[in-house]
mmCIF file of C-alpha atoms in Angstrom:
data_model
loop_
_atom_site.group_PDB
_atom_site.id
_atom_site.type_symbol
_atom_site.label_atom_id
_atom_site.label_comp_id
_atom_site.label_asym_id
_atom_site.label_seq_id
_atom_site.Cartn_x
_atom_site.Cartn_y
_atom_site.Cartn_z
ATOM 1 C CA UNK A 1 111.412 83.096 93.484
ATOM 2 C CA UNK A 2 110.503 83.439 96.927
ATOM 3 C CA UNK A 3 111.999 87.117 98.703
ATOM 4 C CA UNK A 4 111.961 86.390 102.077
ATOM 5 C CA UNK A 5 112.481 83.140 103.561
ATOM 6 C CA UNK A 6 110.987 82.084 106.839
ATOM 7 C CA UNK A 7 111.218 79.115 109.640
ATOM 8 C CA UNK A 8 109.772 77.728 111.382
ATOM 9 C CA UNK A 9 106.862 76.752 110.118
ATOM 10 C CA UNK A 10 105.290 76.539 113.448
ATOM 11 C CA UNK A 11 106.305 76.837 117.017
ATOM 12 C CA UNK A 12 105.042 75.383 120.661
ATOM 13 C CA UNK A 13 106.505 77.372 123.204
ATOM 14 C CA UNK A 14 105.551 76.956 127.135
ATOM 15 C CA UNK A 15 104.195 80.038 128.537
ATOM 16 C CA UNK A 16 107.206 82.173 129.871
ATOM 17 C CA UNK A 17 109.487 81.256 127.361
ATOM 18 C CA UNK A 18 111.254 82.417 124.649
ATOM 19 C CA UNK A 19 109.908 82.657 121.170
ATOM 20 C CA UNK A 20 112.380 82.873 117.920
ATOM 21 C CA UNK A 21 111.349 83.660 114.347
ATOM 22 C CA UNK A 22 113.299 83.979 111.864
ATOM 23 C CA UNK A 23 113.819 85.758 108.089
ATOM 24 C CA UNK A 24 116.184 85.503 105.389
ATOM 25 C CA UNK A 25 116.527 88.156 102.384
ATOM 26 C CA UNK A 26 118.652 88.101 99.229
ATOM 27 C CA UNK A 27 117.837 91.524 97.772
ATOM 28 C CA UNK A 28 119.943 94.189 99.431
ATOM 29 C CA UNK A 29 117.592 96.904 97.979
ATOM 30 C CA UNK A 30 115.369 96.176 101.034
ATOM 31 C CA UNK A 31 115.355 98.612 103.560
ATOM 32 C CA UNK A 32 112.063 98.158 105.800
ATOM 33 C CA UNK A 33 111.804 95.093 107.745
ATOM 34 C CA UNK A 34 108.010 94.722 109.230
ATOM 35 C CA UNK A 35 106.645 91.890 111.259
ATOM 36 C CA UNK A 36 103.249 91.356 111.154
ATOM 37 C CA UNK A 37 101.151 89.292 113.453
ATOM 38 C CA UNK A 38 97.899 87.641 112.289
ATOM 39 C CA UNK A 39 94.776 86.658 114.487
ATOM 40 C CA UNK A 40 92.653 83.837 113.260
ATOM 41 C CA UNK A 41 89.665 85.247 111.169
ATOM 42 C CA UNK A 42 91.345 88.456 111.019
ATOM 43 C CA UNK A 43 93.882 90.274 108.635
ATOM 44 C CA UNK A 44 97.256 91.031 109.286
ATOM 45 C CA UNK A 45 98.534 93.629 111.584
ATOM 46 C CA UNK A 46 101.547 95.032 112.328
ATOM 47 C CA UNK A 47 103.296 94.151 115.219
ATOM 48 C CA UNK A 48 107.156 95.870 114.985
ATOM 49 C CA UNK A 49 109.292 96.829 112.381
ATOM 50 C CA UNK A 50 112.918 97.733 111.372
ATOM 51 C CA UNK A 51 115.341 99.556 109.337
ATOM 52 C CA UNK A 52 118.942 98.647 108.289
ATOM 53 C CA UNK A 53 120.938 101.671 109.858
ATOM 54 C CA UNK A 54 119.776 99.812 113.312
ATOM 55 C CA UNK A 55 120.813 96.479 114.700
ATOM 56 C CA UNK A 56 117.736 96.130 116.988
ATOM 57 C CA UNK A 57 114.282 97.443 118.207
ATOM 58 C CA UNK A 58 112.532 96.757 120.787
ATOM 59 C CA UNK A 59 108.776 97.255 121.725
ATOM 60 C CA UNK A 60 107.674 96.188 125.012
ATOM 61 C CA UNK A 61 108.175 92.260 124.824
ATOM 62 C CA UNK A 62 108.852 92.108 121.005
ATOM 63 C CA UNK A 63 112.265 92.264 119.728
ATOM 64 C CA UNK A 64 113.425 92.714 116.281
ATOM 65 C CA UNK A 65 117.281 91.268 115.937
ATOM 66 C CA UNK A 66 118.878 92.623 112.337
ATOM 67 C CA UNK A 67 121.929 91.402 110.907
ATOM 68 C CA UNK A 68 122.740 93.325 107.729
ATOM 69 C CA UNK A 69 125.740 91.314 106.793
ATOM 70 C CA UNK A 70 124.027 88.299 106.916
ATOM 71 C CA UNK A 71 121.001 89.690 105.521
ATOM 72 C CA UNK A 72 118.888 87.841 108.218
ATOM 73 C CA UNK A 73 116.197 89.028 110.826
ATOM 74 C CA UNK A 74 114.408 87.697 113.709
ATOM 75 C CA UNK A 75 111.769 88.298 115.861
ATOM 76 C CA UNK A 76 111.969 87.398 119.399
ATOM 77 C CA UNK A 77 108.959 87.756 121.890
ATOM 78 C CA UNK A 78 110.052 87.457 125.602
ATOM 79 C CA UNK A 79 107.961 85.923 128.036
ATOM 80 C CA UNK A 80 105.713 84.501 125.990
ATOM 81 C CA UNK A 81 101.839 84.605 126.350
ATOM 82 C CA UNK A 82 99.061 82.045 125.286
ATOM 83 C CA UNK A 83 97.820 85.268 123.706
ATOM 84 C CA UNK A 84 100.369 85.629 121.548
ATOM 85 C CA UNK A 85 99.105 82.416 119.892
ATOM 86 C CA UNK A 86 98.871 83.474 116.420
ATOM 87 C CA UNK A 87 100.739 83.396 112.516
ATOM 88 C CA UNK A 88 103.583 86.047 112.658
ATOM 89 C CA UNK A 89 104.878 86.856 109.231
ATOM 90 C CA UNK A 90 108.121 89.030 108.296
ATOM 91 C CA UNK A 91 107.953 91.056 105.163
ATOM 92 C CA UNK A 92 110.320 93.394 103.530
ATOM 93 C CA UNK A 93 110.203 96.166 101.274
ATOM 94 C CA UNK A 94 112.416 98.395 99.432
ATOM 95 C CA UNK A 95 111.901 102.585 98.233
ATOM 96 C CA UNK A 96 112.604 105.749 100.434
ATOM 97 C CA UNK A 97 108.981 106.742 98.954
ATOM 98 C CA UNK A 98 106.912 105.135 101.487
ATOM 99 C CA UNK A 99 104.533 102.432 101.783
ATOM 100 C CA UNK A 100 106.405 100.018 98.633
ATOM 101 C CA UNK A 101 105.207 96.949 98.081
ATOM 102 C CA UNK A 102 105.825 94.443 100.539
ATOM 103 C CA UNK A 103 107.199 91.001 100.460
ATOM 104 C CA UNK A 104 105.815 88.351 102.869
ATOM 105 C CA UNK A 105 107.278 85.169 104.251
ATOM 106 C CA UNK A 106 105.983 81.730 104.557
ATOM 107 C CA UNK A 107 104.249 82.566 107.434
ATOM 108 C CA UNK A 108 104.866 80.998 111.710
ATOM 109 C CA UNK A 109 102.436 79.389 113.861
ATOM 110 C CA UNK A 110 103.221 80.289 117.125
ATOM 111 C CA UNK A 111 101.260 77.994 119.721
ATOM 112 C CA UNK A 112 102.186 79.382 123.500
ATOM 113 C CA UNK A 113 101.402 76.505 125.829
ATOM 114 C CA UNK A 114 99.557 77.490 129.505
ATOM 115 C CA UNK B 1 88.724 97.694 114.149
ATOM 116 C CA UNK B 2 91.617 98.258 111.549
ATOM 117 C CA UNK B 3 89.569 100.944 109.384
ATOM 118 C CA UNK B 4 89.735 98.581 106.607
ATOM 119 C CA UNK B 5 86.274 96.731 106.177
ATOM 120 C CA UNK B 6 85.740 93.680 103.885
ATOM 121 C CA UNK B 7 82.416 91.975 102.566
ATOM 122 C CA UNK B 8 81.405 89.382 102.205
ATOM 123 C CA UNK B 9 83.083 87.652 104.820
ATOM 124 C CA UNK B 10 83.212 84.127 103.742
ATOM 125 C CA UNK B 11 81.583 83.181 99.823
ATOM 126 C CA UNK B 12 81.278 79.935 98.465
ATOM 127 C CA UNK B 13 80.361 80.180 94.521
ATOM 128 C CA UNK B 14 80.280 77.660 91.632
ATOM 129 C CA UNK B 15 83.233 78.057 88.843
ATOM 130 C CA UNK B 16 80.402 79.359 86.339
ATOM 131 C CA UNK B 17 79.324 81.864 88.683
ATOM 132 C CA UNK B 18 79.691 86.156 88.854
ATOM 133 C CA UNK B 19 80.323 87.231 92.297
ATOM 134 C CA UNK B 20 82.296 90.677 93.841
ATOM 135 C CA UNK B 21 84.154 91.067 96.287
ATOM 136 C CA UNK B 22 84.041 94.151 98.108
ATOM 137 C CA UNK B 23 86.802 96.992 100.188
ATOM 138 C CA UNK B 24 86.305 99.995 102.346
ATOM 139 C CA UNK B 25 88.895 102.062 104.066
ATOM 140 C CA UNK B 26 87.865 105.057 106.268
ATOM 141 C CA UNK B 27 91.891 106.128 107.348
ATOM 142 C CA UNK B 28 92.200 108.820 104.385
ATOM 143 C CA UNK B 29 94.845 106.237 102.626
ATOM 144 C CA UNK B 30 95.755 106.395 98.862
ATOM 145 C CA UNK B 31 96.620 103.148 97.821
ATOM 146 C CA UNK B 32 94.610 100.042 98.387
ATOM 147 C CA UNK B 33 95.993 96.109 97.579
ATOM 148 C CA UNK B 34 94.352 93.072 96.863
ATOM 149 C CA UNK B 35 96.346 89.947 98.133
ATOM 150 C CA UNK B 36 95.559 86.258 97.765
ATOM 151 C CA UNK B 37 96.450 83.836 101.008
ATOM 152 C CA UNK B 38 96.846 80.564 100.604
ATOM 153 C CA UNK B 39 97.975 77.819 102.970
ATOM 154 C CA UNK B 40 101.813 77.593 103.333
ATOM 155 C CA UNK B 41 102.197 80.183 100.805
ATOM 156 C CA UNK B 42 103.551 84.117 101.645
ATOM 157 C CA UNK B 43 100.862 86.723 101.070
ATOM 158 C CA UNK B 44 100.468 87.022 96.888
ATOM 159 C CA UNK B 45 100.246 90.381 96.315
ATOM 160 C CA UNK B 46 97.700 90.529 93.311
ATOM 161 C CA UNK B 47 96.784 94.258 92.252
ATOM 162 C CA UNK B 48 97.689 97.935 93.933
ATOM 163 C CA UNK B 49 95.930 100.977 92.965
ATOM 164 C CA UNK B 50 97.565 104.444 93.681
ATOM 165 C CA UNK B 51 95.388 107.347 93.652
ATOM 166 C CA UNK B 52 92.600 105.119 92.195
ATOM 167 C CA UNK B 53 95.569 103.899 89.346
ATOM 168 C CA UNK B 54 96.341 100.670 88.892
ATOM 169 C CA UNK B 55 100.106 100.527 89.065
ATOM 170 C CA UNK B 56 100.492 97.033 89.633
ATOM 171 C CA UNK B 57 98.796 93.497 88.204
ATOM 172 C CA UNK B 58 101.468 90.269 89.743
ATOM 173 C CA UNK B 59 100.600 88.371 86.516
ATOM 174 C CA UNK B 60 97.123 87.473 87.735
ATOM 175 C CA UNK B 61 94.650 85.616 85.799
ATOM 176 C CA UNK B 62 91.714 87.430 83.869
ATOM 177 C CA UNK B 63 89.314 85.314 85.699
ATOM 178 C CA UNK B 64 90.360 88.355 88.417
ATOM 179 C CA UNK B 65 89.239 91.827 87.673
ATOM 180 C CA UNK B 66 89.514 94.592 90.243
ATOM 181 C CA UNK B 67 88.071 97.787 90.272
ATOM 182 C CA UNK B 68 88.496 100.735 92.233
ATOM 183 C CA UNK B 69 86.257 103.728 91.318
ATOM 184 C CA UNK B 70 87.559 106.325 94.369
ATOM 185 C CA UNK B 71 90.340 105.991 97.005
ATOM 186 C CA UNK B 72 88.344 104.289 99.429
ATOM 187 C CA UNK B 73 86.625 101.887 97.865
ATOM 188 C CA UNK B 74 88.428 98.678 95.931
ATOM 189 C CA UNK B 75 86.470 95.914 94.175
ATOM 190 C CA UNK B 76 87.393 92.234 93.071
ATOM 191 C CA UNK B 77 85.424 91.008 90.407
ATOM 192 C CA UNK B 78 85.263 87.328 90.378
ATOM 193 C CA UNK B 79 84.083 85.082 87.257
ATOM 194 C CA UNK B 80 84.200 81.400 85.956
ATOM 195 C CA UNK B 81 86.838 80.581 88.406
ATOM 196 C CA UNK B 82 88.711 77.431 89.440
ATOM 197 C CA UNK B 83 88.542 75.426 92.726
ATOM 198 C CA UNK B 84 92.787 76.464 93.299
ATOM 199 C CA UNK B 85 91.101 79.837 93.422
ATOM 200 C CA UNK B 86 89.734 78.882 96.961
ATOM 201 C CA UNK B 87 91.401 81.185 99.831
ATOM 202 C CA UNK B 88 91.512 84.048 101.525
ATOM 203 C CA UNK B 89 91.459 87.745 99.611
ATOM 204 C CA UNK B 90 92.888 90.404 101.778
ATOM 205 C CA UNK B 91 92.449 93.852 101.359
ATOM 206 C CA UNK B 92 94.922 96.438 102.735
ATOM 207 C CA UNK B 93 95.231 100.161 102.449
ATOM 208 C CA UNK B 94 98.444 102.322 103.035
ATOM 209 C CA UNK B 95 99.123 106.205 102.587
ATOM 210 C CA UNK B 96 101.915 106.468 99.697
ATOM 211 C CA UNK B 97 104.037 108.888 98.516
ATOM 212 C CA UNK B 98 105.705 110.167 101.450
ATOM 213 C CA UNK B 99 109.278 110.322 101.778
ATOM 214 C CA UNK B 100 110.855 108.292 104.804
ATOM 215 C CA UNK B 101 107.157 107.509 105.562
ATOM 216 C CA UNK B 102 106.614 104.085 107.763
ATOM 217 C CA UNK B 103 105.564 101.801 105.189
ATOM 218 C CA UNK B 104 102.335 100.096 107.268
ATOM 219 C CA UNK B 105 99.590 98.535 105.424
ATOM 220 C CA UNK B 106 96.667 98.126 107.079
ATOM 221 C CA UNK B 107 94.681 94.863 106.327
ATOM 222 C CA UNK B 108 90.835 94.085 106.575
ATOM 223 C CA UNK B 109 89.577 90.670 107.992
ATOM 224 C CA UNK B 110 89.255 89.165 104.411
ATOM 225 C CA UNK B 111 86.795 87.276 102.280
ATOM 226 C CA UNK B 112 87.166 83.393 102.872
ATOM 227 C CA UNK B 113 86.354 82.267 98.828
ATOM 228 C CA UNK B 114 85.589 78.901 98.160
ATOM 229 C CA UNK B 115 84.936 77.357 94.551
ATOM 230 C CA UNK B 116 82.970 74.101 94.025
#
């Protein structure tokens, strides 16, 4: 059964524009909310991340939207970039003892058009 | 540079063959991972080692052994395995244990495995 559910698949945005990922979660044990962003040929980094007791973070362009009740995130990037061409993934992961185990979505292919 | 160094890079081996996949971290973490990436698929977390003990094994096949003889170094032994096995093997490294701590992994470039 798959933790974290993720859409889209993959994304064209013009450069400029608006980009919008977003997450879905069942287990309400969660309580870190990481987005990482992956480079082709490299590994995953991470980008932003999130904990329930806020309803938002933001990090220069990157924006992390939570919605508790709804047990949804999303990750908006502002003005996007043809270098922010890459997979974004959300994850989650549950524990006050840090660095738990995390689980990964699906995976987005952001494309960011010139 | 993420800290977190992988070798080889990209391996192609034959289903009756041996072959190792190797892990280096050089941030002081105490936990490594080993994760399997697959097209489509979310990141399969395979093994984690804490303080060099294996503490978790996501139902993976024998075929898969890992080995991790310090806190900095992590190992995937590899034998008689299948073409499905073809992917990408992360390796990732995170400090554990600390209360309220940011729970970052930090991910090497990965081996690219493929099985004729």
């Amino acid at each position: 059964q798959q933790q974290v559910k993720q859409s889209p698949q993959s994304l064209i945005v013009q450069k400029g524009g608006i980009s919008i990922i977003n997450c879905a979660y069942e287990n309400t044990a969660f309580d870190y909310f990481p987005w990482y962003q992956q480079f082709p040929g490299k590994g995953p980094a991470l980008l932003i991340a999130i904990r329930p007791d806020v309803s938002e973070k933001k990090e220069g362009r990157f924006t992390i939207s939570f919605n508790k009740s709804a047990k949804q995130f999303s990750l908006h990037i502002m003005d996007s970039q043809p270098g922010d061409s890459a997979t974004y993934f959300c994850a989650a992961s549950m524990g006050e003892t840090g660095a738990n185990n995390l689980f990964f979505g699906t995976g987005t292919r952001l494309t960011v058009i010139p | 540079e993420t800290g977190v160094t992988q070798t080889p890079r990209h391996l192609v081996m034959g289903m009756t063959n041996k072959k190792s996949l190797k892990c280096e971290q050089h941030l002081g973490h105490n936990a490594m991972y080993w994760y399997k990436q697959s097209a489509k698929k979310p990141l399969e977390l395979m093994f984690v080692y804490n303080f060099k003990e294996q503490t978790e094994n996501n139902s993976v096949p024998s075929r898969f052994s890992p080995e991790c003889p310090n806190s900095s170094h992590l190992f995937l032994h590899l034998h008689t395995l299948q073409p499905e096995d073809s992917a990408l093997y992360l390796c990732a490294s995170s400090r554990r244990g600390l209360a309220g701590a940011q729970n970052e992994q930090f991910f090497g470039p990965g081996t690219r495995l493929t099985v004729l």
